[in-house]
Tab-separated table of N, CA and C in Angstrom:
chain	number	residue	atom	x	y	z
A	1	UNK	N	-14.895	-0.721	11.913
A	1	UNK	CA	-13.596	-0.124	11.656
A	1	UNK	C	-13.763	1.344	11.274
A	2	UNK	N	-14.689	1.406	10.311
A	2	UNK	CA	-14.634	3.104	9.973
A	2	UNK	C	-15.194	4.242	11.228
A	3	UNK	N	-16.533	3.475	11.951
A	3	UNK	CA	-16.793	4.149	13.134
A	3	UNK	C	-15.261	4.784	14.208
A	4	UNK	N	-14.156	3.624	14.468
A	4	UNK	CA	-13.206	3.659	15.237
A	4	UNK	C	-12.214	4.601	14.547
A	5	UNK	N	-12.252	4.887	13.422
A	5	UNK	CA	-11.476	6.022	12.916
A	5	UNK	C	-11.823	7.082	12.541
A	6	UNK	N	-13.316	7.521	12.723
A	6	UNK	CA	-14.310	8.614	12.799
A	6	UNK	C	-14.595	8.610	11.266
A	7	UNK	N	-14.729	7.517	10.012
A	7	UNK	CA	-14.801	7.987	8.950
A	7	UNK	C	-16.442	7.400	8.670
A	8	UNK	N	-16.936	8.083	7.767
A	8	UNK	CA	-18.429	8.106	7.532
A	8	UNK	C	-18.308	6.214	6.297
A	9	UNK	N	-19.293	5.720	6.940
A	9	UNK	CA	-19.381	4.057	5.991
A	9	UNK	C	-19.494	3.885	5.011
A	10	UNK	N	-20.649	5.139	4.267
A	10	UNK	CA	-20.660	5.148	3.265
A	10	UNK	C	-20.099	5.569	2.108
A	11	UNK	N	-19.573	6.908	2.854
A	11	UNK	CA	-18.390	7.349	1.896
A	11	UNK	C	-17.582	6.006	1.530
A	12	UNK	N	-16.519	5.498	2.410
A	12	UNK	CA	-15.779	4.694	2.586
A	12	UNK	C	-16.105	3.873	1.822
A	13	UNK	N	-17.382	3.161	1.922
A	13	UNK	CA	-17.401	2.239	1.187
A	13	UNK	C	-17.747	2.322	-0.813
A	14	UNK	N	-18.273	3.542	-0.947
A	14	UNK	CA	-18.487	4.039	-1.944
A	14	UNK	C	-16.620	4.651	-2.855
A	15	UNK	N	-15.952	5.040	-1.922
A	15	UNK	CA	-14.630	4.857	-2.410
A	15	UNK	C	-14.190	3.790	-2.545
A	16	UNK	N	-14.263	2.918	-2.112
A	16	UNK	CA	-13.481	1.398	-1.790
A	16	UNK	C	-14.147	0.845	-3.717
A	17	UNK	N	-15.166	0.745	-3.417
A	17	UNK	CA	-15.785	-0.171	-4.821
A	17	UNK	C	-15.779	1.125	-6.368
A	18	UNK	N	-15.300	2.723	-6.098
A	18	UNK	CA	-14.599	3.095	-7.033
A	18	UNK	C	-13.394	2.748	-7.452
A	19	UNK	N	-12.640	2.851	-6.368
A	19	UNK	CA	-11.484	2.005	-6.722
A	19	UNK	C	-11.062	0.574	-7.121
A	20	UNK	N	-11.873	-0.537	-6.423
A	20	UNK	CA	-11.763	-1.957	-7.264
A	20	UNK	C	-12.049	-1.576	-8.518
A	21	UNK	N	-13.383	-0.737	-9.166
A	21	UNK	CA	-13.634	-0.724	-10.651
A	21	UNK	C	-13.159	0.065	-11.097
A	22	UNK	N	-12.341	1.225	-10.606
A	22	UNK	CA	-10.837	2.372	-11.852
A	22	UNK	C	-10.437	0.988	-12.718
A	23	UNK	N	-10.370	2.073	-13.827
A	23	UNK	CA	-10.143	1.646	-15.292
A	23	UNK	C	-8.877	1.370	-14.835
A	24	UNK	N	-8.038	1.931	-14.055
A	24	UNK	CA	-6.604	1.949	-14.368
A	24	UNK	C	-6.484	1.443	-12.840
A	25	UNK	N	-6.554	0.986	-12.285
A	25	UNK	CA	-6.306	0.065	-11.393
A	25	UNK	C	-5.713	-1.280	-11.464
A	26	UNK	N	-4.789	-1.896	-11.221
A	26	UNK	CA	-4.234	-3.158	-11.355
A	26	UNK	C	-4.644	-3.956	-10.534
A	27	UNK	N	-4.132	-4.962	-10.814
A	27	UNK	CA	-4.312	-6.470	-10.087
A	27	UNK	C	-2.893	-6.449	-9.067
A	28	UNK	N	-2.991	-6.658	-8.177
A	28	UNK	CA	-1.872	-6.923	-6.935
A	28	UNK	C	-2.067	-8.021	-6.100
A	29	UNK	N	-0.670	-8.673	-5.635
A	29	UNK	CA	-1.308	-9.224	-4.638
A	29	UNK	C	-0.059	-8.884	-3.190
A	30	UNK	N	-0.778	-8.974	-1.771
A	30	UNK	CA	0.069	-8.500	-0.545
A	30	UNK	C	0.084	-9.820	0.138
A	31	UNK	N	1.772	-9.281	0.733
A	31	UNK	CA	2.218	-10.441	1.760
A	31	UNK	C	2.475	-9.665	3.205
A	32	UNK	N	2.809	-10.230	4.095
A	32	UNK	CA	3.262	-9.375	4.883
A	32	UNK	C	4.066	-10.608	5.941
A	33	UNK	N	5.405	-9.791	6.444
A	33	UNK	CA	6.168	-10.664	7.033
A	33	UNK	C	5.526	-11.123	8.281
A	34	UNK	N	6.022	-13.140	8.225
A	34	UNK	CA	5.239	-13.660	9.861
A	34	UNK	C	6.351	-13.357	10.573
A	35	UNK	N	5.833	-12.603	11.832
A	35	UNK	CA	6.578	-12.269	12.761
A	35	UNK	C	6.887	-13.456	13.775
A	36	UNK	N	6.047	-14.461	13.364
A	36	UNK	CA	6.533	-16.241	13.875
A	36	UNK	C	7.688	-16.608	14.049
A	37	UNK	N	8.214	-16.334	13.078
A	37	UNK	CA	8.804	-17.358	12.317
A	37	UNK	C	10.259	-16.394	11.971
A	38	UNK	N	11.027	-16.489	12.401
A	38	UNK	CA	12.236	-15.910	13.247
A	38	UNK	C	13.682	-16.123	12.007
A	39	UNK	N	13.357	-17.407	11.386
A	39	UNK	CA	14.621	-17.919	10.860
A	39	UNK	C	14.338	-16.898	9.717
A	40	UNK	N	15.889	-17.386	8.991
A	40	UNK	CA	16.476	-16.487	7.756
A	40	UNK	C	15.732	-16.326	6.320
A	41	UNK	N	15.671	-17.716	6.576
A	41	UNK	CA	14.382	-17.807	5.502
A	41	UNK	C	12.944	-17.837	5.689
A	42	UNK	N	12.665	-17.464	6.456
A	42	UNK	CA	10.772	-17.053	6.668
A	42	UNK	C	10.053	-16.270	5.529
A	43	UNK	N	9.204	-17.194	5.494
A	43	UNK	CA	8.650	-16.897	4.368
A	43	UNK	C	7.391	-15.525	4.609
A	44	UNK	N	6.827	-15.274	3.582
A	44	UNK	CA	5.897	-13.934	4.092
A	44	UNK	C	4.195	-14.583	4.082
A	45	UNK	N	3.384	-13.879	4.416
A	45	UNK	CA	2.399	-14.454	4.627
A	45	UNK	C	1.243	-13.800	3.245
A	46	UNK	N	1.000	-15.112	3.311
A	46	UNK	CA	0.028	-14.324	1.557
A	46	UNK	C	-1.186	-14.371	2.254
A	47	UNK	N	-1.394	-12.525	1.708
A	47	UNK	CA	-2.501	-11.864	2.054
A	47	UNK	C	-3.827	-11.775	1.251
A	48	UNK	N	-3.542	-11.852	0.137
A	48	UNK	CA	-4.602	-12.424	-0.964
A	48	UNK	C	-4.452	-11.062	-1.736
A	49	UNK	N	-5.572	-11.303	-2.610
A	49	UNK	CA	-5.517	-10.312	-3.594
A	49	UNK	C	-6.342	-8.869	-3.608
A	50	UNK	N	-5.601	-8.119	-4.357
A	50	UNK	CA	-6.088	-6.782	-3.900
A	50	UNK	C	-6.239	-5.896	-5.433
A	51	UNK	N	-6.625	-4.524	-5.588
A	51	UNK	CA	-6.215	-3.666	-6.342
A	51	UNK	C	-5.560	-2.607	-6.190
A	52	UNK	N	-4.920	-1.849	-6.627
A	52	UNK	CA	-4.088	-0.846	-6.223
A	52	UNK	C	-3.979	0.348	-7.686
A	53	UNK	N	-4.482	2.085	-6.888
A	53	UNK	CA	-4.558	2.808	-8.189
A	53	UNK	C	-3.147	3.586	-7.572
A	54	UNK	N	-2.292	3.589	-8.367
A	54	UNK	CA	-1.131	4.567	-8.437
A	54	UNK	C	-1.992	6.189	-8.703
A	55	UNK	N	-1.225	7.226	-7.907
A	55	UNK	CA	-2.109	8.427	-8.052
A	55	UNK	C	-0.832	9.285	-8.005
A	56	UNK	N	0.539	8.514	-8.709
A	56	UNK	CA	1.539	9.808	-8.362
A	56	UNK	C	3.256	9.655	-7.498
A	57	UNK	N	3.540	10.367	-7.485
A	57	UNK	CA	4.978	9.665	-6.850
A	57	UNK	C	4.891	11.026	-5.754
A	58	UNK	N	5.236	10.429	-4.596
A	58	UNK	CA	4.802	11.153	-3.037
A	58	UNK	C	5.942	12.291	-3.056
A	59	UNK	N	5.160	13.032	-2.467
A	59	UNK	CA	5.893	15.013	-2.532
A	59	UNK	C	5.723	15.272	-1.233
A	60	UNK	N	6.970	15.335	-0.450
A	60	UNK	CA	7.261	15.559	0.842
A	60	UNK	C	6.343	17.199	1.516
A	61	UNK	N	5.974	17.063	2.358
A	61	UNK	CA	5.084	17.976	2.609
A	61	UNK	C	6.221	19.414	2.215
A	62	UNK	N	5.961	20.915	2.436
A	62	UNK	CA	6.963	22.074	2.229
A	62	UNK	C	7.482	22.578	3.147
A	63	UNK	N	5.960	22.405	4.517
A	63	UNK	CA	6.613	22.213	5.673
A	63	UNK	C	7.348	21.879	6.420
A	64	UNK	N	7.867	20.612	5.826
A	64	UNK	CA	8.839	19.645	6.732
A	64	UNK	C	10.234	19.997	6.491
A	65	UNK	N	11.142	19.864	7.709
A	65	UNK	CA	12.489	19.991	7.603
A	65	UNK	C	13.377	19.557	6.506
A	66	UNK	N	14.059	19.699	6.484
A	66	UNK	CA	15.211	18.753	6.367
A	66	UNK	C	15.849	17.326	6.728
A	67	UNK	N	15.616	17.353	8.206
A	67	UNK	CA	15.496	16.747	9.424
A	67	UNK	C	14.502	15.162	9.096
A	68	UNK	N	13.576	16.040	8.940
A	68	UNK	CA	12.088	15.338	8.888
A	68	UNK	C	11.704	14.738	7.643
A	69	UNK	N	13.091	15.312	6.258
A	69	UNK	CA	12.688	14.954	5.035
A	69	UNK	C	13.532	13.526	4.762
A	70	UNK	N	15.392	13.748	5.633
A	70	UNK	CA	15.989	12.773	5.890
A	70	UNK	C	15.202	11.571	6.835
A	71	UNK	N	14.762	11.729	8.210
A	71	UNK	CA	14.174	10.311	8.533
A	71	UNK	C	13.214	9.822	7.926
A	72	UNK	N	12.418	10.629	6.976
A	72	UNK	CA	11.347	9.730	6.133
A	72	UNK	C	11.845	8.759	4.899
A	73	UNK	N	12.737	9.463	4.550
A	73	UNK	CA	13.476	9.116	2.920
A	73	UNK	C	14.485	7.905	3.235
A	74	UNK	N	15.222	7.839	4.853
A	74	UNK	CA	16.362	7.175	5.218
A	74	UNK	C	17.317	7.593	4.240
A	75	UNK	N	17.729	6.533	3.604
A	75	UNK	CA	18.758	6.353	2.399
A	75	UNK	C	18.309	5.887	1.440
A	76	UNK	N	16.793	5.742	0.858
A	76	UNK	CA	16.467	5.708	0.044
A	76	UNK	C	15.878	6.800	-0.884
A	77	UNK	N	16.279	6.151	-2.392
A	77	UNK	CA	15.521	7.863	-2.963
A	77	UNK	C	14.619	7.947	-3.273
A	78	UNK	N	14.136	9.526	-3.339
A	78	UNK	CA	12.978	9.684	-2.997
A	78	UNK	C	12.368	9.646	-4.603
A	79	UNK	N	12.563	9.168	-5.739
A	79	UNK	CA	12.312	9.007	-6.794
A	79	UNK	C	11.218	7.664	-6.534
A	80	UNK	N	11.656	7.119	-5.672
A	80	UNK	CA	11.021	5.429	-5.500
A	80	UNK	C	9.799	5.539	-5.015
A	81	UNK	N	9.578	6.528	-4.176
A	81	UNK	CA	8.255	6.665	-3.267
A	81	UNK	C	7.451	6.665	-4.012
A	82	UNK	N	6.008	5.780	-4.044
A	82	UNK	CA	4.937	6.358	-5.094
A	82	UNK	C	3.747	6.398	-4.272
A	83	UNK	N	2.455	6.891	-5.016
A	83	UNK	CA	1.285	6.882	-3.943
A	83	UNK	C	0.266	6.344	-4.717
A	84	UNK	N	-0.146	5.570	-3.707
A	84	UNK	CA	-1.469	4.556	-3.948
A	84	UNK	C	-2.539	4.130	-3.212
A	85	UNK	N	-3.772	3.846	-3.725
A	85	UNK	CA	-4.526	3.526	-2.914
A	85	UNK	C	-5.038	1.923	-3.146
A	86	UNK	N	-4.832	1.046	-2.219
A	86	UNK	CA	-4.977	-0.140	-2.368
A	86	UNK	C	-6.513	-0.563	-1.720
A	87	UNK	N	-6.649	-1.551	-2.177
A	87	UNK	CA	-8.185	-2.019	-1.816
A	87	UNK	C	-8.004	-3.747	-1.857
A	88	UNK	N	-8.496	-4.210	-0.840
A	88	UNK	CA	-8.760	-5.878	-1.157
A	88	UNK	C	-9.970	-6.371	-1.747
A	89	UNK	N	-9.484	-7.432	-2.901
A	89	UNK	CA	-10.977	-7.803	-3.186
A	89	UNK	C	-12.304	-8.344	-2.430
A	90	UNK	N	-11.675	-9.003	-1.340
A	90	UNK	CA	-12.428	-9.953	-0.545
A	90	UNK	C	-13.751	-8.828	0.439
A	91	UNK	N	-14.541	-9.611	0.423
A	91	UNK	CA	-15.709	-8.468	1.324
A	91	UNK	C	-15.305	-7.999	2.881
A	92	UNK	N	-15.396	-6.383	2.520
A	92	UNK	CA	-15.190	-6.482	4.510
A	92	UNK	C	-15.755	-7.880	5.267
A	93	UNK	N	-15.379	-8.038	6.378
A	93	UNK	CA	-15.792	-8.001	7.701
A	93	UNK	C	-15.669	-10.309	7.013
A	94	UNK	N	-15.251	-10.086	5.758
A	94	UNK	CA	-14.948	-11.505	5.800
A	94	UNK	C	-13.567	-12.495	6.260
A	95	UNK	N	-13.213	-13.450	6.285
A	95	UNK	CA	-12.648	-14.239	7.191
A	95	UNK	C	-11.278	-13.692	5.617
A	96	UNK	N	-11.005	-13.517	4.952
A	96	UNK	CA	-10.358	-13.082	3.975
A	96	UNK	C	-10.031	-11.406	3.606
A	97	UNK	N	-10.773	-10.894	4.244
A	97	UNK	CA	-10.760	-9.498	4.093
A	97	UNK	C	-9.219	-8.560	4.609
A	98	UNK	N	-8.535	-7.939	4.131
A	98	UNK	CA	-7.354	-7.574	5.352
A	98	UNK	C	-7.419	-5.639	4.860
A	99	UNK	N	-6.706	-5.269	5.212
A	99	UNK	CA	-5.927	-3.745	5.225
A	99	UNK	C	-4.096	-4.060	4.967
A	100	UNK	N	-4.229	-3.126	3.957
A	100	UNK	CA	-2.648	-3.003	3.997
A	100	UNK	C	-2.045	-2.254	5.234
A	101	UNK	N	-0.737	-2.830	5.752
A	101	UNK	CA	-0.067	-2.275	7.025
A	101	UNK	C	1.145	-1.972	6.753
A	102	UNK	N	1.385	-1.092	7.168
A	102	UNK	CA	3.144	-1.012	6.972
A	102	UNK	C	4.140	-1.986	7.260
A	103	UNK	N	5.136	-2.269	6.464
A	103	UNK	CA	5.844	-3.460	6.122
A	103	UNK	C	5.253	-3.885	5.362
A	104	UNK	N	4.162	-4.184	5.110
A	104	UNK	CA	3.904	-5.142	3.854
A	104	UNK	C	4.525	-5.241	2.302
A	105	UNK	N	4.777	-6.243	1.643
A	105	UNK	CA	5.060	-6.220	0.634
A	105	UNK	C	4.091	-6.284	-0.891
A	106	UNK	N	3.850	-5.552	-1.814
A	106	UNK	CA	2.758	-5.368	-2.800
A	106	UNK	C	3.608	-5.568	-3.963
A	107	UNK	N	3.064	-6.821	-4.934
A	107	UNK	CA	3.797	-7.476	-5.815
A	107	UNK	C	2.739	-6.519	-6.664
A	108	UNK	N	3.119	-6.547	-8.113
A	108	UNK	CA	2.367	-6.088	-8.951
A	108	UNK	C	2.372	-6.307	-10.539
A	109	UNK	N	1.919	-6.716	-11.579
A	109	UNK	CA	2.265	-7.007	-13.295
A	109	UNK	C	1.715	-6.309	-13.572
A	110	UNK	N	2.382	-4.505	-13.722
A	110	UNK	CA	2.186	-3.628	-15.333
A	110	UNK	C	1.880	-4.411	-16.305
A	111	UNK	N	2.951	-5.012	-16.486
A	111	UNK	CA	2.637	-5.985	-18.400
A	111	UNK	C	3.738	-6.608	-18.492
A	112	UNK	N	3.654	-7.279	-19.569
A	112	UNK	CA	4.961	-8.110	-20.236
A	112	UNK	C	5.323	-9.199	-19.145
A	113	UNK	N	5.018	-9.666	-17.893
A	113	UNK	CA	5.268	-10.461	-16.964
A	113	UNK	C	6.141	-9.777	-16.109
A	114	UNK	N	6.454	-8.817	-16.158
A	114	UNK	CA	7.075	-8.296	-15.309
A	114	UNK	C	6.490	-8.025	-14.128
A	115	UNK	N	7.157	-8.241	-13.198
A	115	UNK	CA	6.755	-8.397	-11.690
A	115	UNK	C	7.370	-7.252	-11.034
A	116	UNK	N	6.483	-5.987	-10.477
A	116	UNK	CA	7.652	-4.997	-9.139
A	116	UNK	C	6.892	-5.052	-7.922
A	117	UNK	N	7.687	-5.079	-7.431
A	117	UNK	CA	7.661	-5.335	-6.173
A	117	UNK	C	7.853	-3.337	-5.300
A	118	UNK	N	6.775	-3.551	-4.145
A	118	UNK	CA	6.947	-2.396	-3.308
A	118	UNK	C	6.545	-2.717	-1.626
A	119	UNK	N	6.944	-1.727	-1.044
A	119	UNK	CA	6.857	-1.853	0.440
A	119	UNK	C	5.945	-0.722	1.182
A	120	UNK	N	4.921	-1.377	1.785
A	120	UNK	CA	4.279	-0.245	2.131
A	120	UNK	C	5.194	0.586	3.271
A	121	UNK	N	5.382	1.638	2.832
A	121	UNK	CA	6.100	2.405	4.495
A	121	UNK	C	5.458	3.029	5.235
A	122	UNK	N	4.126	4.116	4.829
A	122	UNK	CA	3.521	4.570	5.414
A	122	UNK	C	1.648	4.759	4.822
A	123	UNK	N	0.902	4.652	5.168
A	123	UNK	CA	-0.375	5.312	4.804
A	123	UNK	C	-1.407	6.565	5.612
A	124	UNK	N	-2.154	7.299	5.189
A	124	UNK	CA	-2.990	7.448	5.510
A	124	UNK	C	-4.245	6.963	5.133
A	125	UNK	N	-5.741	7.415	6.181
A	125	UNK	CA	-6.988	6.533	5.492
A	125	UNK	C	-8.003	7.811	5.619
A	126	UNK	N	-8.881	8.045	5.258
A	126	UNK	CA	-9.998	8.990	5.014
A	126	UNK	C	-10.761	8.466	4.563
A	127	UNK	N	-12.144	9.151	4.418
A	127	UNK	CA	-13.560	8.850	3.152
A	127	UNK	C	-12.978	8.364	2.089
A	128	UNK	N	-11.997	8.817	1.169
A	128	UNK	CA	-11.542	8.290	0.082
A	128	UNK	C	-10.658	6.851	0.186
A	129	UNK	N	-10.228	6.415	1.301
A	129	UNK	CA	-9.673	5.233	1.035
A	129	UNK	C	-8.009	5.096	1.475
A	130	UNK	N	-7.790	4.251	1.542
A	130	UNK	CA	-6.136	4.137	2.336
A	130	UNK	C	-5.572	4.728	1.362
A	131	UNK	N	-4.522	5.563	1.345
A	131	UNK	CA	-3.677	6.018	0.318
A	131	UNK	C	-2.307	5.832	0.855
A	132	UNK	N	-1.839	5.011	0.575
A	132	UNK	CA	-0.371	4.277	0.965
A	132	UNK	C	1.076	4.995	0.470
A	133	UNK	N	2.099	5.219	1.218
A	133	UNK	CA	3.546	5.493	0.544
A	133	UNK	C	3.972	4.448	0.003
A	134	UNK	N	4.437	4.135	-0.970
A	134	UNK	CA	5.070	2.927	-1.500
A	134	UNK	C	6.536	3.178	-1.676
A	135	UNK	N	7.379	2.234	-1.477
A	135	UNK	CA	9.038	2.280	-1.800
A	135	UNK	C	8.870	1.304	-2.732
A	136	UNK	N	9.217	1.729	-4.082
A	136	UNK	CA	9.693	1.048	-4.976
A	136	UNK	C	10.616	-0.439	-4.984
A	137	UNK	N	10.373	-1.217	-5.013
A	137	UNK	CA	11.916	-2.582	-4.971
A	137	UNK	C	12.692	-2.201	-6.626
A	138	UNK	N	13.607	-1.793	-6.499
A	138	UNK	CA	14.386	-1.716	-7.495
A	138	UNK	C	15.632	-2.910	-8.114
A	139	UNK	N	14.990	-3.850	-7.518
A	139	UNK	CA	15.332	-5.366	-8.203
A	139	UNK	C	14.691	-5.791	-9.193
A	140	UNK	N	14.584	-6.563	-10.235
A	140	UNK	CA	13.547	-7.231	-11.080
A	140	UNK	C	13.285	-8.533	-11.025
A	141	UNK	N	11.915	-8.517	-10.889
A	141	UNK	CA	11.746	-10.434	-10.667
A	141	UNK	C	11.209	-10.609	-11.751
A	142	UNK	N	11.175	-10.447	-12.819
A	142	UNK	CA	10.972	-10.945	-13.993
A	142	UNK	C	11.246	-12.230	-14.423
């Protein structure tokens, strides 16, 4: 995988296992919708467990339009967007191993049992590691 995206292995992988062990890294876990399974109630597919370091709430490039700031944002605000880099626990190249994809959903417990919920919308990946857009779920499943 890293060969096919021109990124060096070791870097990669030397980011990947900084990030499972950040102090401030949480426990997450990802689903992502089965595209099977058509009806209303379809359930999502559990992806297993992961970590995820928040690094910030996403700042639209200065370059970009207006245009370009509306189709990214839609109608959501842009207060919600946050940025993260997620990692799965499971070993590459194992039968458990995945990548976060867009659409996916990333549950998460700050504390107190509280549960938030986010959507991946967009990422990039480099030596340092997927660094994901997140949309906030501004519901509470608590």
């Amino acid at each position: 995988m890293c060969l096919a995206d021109d990124l060096d292995p070791q870097k990669r992988m030397a980011s990947r296992l900084a990030i499972l062990r950040h102090a401030e890294a949480q426990d997450c876990t990802l689903y992502r919708p089965d595209d099977e399974d058509e009806s209303d109630d379809a359930e999502e597919l559990d992806l297993g467990d992961a970590r995820i370091l928040f690094t910030g709430l996403f700042q639209a490039p200065a370059e970009w339009s207006e245009a370009e700031r509306a189709e990214f944002f839609c109608d959501s605000d842009p207060e919600l967007f946050e940025m993260a880099y997620i990692e799965c626990e499971a070993k590459p190249a194992s039968d458990d191993f995945f990548m976060p994809e867009v659409g996916d959903y990333v549950a998460t417990m700050p504390g107190k049992g509280e549960v938030v919920m986010f959507y991946v919308h967009d990422y990039h990946e480099d030596d340092s590691g997927r660094h994901c857009v997140l949309i906030r779920d501004v519901e509470s499943l608590a």
